XYZ file of C-alpha atoms in Angstrom:
297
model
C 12.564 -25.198 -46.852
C 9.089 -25.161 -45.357
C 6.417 -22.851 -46.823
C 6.099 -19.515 -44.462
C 3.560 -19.141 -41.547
C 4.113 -22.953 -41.093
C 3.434 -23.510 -37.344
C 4.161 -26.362 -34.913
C 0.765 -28.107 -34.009
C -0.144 -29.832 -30.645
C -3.036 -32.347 -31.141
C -5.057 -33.205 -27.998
C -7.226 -35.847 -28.329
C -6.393 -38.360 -30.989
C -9.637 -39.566 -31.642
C -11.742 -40.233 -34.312
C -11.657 -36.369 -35.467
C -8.491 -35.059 -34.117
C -6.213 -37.550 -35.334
C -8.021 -36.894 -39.271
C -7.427 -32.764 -38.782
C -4.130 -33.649 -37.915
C -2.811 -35.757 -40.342
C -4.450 -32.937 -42.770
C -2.718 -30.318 -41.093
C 0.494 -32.603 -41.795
C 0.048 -32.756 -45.239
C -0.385 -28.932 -45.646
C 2.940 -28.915 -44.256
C 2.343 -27.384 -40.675
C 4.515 -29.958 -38.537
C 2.703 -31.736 -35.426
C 4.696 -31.695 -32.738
C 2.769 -34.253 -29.994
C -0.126 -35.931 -29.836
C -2.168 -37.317 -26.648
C -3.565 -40.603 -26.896
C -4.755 -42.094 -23.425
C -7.000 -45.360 -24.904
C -5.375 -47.935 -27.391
C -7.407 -47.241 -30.303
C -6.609 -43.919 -30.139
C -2.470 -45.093 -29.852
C -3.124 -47.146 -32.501
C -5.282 -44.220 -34.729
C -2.172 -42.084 -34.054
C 0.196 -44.280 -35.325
C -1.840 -45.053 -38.320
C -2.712 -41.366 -38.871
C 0.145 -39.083 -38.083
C 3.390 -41.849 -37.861
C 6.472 -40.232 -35.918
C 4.451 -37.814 -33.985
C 5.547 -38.602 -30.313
C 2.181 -39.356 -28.463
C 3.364 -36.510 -24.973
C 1.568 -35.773 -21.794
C -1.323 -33.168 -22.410
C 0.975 -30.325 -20.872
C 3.817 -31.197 -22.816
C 2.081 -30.573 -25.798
C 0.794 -27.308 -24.714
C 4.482 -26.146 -24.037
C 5.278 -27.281 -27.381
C 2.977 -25.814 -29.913
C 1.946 -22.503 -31.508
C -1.191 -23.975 -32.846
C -2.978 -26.248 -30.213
C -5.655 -28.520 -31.276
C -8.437 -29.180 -28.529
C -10.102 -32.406 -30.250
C -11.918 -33.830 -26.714
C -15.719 -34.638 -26.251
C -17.921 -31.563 -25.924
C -18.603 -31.727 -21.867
C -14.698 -32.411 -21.417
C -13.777 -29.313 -23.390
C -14.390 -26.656 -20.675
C -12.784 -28.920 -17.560
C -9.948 -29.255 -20.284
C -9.450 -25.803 -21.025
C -9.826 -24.344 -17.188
C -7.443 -26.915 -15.949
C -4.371 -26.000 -18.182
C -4.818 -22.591 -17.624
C -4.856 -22.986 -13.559
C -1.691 -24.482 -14.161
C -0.247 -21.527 -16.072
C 0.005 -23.453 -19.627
C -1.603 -21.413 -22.003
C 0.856 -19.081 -23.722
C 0.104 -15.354 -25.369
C -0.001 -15.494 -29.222
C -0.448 -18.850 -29.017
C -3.669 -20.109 -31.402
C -6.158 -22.873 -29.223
C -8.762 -24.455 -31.990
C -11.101 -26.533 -30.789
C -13.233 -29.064 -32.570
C -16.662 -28.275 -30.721
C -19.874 -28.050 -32.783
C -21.636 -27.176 -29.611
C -19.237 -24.591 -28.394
C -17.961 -20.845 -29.922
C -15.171 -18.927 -28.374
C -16.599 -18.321 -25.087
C -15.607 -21.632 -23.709
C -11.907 -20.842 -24.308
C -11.692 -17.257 -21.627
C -9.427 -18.802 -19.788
C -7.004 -19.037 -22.857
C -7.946 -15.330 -24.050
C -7.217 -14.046 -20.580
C -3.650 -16.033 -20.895
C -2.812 -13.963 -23.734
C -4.205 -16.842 -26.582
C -6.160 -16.705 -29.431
C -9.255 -19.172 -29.266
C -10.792 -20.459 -32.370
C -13.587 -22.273 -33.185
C -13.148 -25.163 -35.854
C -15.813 -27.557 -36.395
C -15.847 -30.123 -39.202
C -19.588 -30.740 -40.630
C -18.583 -33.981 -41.420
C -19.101 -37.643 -39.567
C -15.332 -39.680 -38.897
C -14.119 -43.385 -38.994
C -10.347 -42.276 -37.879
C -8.857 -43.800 -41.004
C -7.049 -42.575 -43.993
C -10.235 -42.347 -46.252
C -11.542 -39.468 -43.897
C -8.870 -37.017 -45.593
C -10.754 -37.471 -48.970
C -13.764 -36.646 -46.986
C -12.474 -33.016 -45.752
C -12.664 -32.051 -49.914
C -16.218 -31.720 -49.472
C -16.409 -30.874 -45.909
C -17.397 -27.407 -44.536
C -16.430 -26.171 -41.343
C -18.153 -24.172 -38.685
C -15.194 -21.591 -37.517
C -16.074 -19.039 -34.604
C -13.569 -16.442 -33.964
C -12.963 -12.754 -33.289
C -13.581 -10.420 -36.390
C -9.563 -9.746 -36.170
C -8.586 -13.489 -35.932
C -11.478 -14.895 -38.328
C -9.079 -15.179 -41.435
C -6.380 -17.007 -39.254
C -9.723 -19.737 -38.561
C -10.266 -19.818 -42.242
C -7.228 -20.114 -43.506
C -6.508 -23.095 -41.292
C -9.579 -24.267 -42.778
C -8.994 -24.000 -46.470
C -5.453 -25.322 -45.704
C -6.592 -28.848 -44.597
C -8.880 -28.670 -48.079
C -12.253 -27.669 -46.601
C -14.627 -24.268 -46.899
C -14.875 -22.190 -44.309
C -18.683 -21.069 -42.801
C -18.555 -18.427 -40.430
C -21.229 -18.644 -37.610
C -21.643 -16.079 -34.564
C -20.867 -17.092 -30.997
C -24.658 -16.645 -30.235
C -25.486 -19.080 -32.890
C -23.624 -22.147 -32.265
C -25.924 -24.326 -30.517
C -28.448 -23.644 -33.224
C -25.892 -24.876 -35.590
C -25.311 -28.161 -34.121
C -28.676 -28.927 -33.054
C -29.186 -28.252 -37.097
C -26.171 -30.912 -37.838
C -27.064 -33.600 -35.443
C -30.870 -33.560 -36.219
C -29.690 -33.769 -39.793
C -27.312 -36.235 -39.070
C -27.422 -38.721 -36.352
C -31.053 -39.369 -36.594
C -31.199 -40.206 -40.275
C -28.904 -42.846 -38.661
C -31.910 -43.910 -36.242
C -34.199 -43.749 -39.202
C -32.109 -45.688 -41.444
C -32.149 -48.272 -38.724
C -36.017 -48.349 -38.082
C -36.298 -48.935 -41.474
C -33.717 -51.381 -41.985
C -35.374 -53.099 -39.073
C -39.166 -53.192 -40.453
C -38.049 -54.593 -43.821
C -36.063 -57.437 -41.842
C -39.020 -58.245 -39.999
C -41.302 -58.737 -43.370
C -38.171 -61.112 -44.833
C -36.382 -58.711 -46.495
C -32.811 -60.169 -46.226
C -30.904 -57.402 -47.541
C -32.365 -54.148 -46.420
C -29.198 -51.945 -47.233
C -29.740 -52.740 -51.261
C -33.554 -51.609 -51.153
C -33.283 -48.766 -48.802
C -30.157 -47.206 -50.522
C -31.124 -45.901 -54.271
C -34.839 -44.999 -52.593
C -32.449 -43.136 -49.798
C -29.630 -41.427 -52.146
C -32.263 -40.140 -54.843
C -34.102 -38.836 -51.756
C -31.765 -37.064 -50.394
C -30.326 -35.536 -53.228
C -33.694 -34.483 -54.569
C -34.273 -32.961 -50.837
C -30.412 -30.954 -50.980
C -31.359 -29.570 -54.626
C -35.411 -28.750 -54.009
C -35.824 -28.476 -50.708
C -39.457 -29.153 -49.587
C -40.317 -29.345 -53.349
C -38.919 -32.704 -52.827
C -41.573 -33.599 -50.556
C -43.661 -36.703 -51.120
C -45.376 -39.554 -49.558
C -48.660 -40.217 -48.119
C -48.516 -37.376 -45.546
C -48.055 -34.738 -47.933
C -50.867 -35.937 -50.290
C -53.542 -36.068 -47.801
C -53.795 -40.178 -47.523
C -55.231 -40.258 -44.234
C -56.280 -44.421 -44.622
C -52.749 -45.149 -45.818
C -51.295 -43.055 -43.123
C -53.470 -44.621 -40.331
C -52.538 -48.185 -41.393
C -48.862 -47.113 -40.681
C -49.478 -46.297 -37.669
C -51.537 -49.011 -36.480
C -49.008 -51.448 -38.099
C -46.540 -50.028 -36.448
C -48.428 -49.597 -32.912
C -48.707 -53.367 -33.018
C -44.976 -54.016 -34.547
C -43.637 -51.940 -31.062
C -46.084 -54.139 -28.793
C -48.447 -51.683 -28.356
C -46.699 -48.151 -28.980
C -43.856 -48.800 -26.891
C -40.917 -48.862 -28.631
C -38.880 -46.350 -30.447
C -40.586 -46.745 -34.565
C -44.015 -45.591 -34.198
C -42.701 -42.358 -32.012
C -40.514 -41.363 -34.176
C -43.085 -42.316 -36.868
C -45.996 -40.196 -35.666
C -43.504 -37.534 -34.937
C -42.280 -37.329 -38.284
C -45.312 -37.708 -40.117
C -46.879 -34.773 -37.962
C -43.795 -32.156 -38.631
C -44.312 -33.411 -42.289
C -47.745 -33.021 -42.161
C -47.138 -29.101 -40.636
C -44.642 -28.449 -43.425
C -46.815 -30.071 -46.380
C -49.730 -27.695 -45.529
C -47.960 -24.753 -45.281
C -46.684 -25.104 -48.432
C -50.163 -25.461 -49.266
C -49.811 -29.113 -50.459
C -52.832 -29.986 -47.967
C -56.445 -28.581 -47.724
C -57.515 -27.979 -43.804
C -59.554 -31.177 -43.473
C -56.496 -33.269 -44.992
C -54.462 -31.877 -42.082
C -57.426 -32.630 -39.787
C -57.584 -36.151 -41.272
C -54.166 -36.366 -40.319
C -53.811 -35.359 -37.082
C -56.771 -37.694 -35.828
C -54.754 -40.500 -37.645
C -52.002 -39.558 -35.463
C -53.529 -38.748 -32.779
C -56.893 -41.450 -32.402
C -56.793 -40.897 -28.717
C -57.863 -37.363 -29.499
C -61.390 -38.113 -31.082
């Protein structure tokens, strides 16, 4: 006998993230009913992921499940959601998550006006579709949106599939995932600059030099804060900092690539932040900013 308040669960989308909630909503023993899975990786990511769930028609699965699970890419969500409810899917009582950092509960009117209950339910947390992304939902916390009344039923769902709960308001969502994919995805394009510049000296192996320098940094930076900060910016090294940059002006042929932008536009939000913690006197910022900025002078 299943434990009570277990509910059938509809997964549409069986990518990278909806095929992962899934499986976890599996093993807290909610049973998944249908899964859509239009590409071949994401057949194959089903099968892998939640094995005997039949892959249905998007509709089907609607008609099926008390919990529905909206796991599509952020501009398909509100196409998606308008289109099911034209065609008189969306059933009352019936809970509609979706996996949307971008989005709250606003996006999902047309499944409040059918009688529904949208929630918001966003993992902080970056997928490969395979098994070892359950291990990763331990230390995961989720972004849920919801109505005051309905925000434990978004929690709960939450702490079921082993992650915390964060509640953030409907007005504040964008903020949030701005937050997350600045965080994020372009530590990704820094890792890669970096990676890149070290290849370019001879460095074979950038992964094993970047790595400890990368881990201590960023757990130093999660425990201090900007305490953690360090560098050439923050102490005021305007010669150092100026050789960057001209190494880097000629390593993009002349300022045209990607590095020394995303250089100069670190180093100048660093260079903000370092001085008003009062790490840098007024002509150290003004050293920097011509460094940055030599067109200026």
């Amino acid at each position: 006998m299943g434990k009570p308040g277990r509910l059938g669960v509809g997964i549409i989308g069986a990518g990278k993230v909806g095929a992962v909630l899934g499986a976890a909503l599996r093993a807290a023993e909610h049973a998944v009913v249908g899964v859509s899975a239009v590409s071949e990786a994401s057949r194959e990511r089903a099968e892998t992921l939640l094995p005997g769930v039949p892959v249905l028609q998007v509709q089907e699965i609607v008609d099926r499940a008390e919990l529905v699970l909206l796991a599509v890419p952020d501009d398909a969500l509100p196409g998606l959601v308008d289109g099911l409810a034209k065609l008189g899917a969306w059933q009352p009582g019936q809970l509609v998550a979706h996996t949307s950092g971008r989005f709250g509960v606003g996006v999902l009117h047309p499944v409040r006006a059918a009688g529904a209950v949208p929630l918001a339910l966003h993992p902080a947390m970056t997928f490969t579709g395979m098994s070892l992304d359950l291990t990763r939902l331990l230390d995961c916390t989720f972004g849920v949106t919801a109505d005051a009344a309905m925000l434990p039923i978004a929690q709960a769902l939450v702490v079921e599939m082993g992650a915390e709960p964060v509640a953030i308001a409907e007005a504040d969502r964008t903020l949030y995932h701005a937050a997350l994919a600045h965080g994020s995805n372009h530590l990704v394009t820094l890792v890669a600059q970096a990676s890149e510049l070290l290849r370019s000296v001879g460095v074979e192996l950038p992964e094993r030099m970047l790595g400890p320098l990368l881990r201590a940094t960023l757990e130093n930076a999660l425990a201090s804060g900007e305490s953690a900060l360090t560098g050439p910016v923050a102490r005021g090294d305007v010669g150092t900092v100026a050789a960057h940059a001209e190494a880097l002006r000629e390593f993009d042929g002349g300022g045209h690539g990607d590095v020394l932008a995303a250089y100069l536009a670190m180093a100048r939000a660093t260079a903000l932040r370092a001085e008003g913690r009062g790490l840098l006197k007024p002509d150290q910022l003004e050293g920097l900013r011509h460094a940055l900025d030599p067109k200026e002078d």
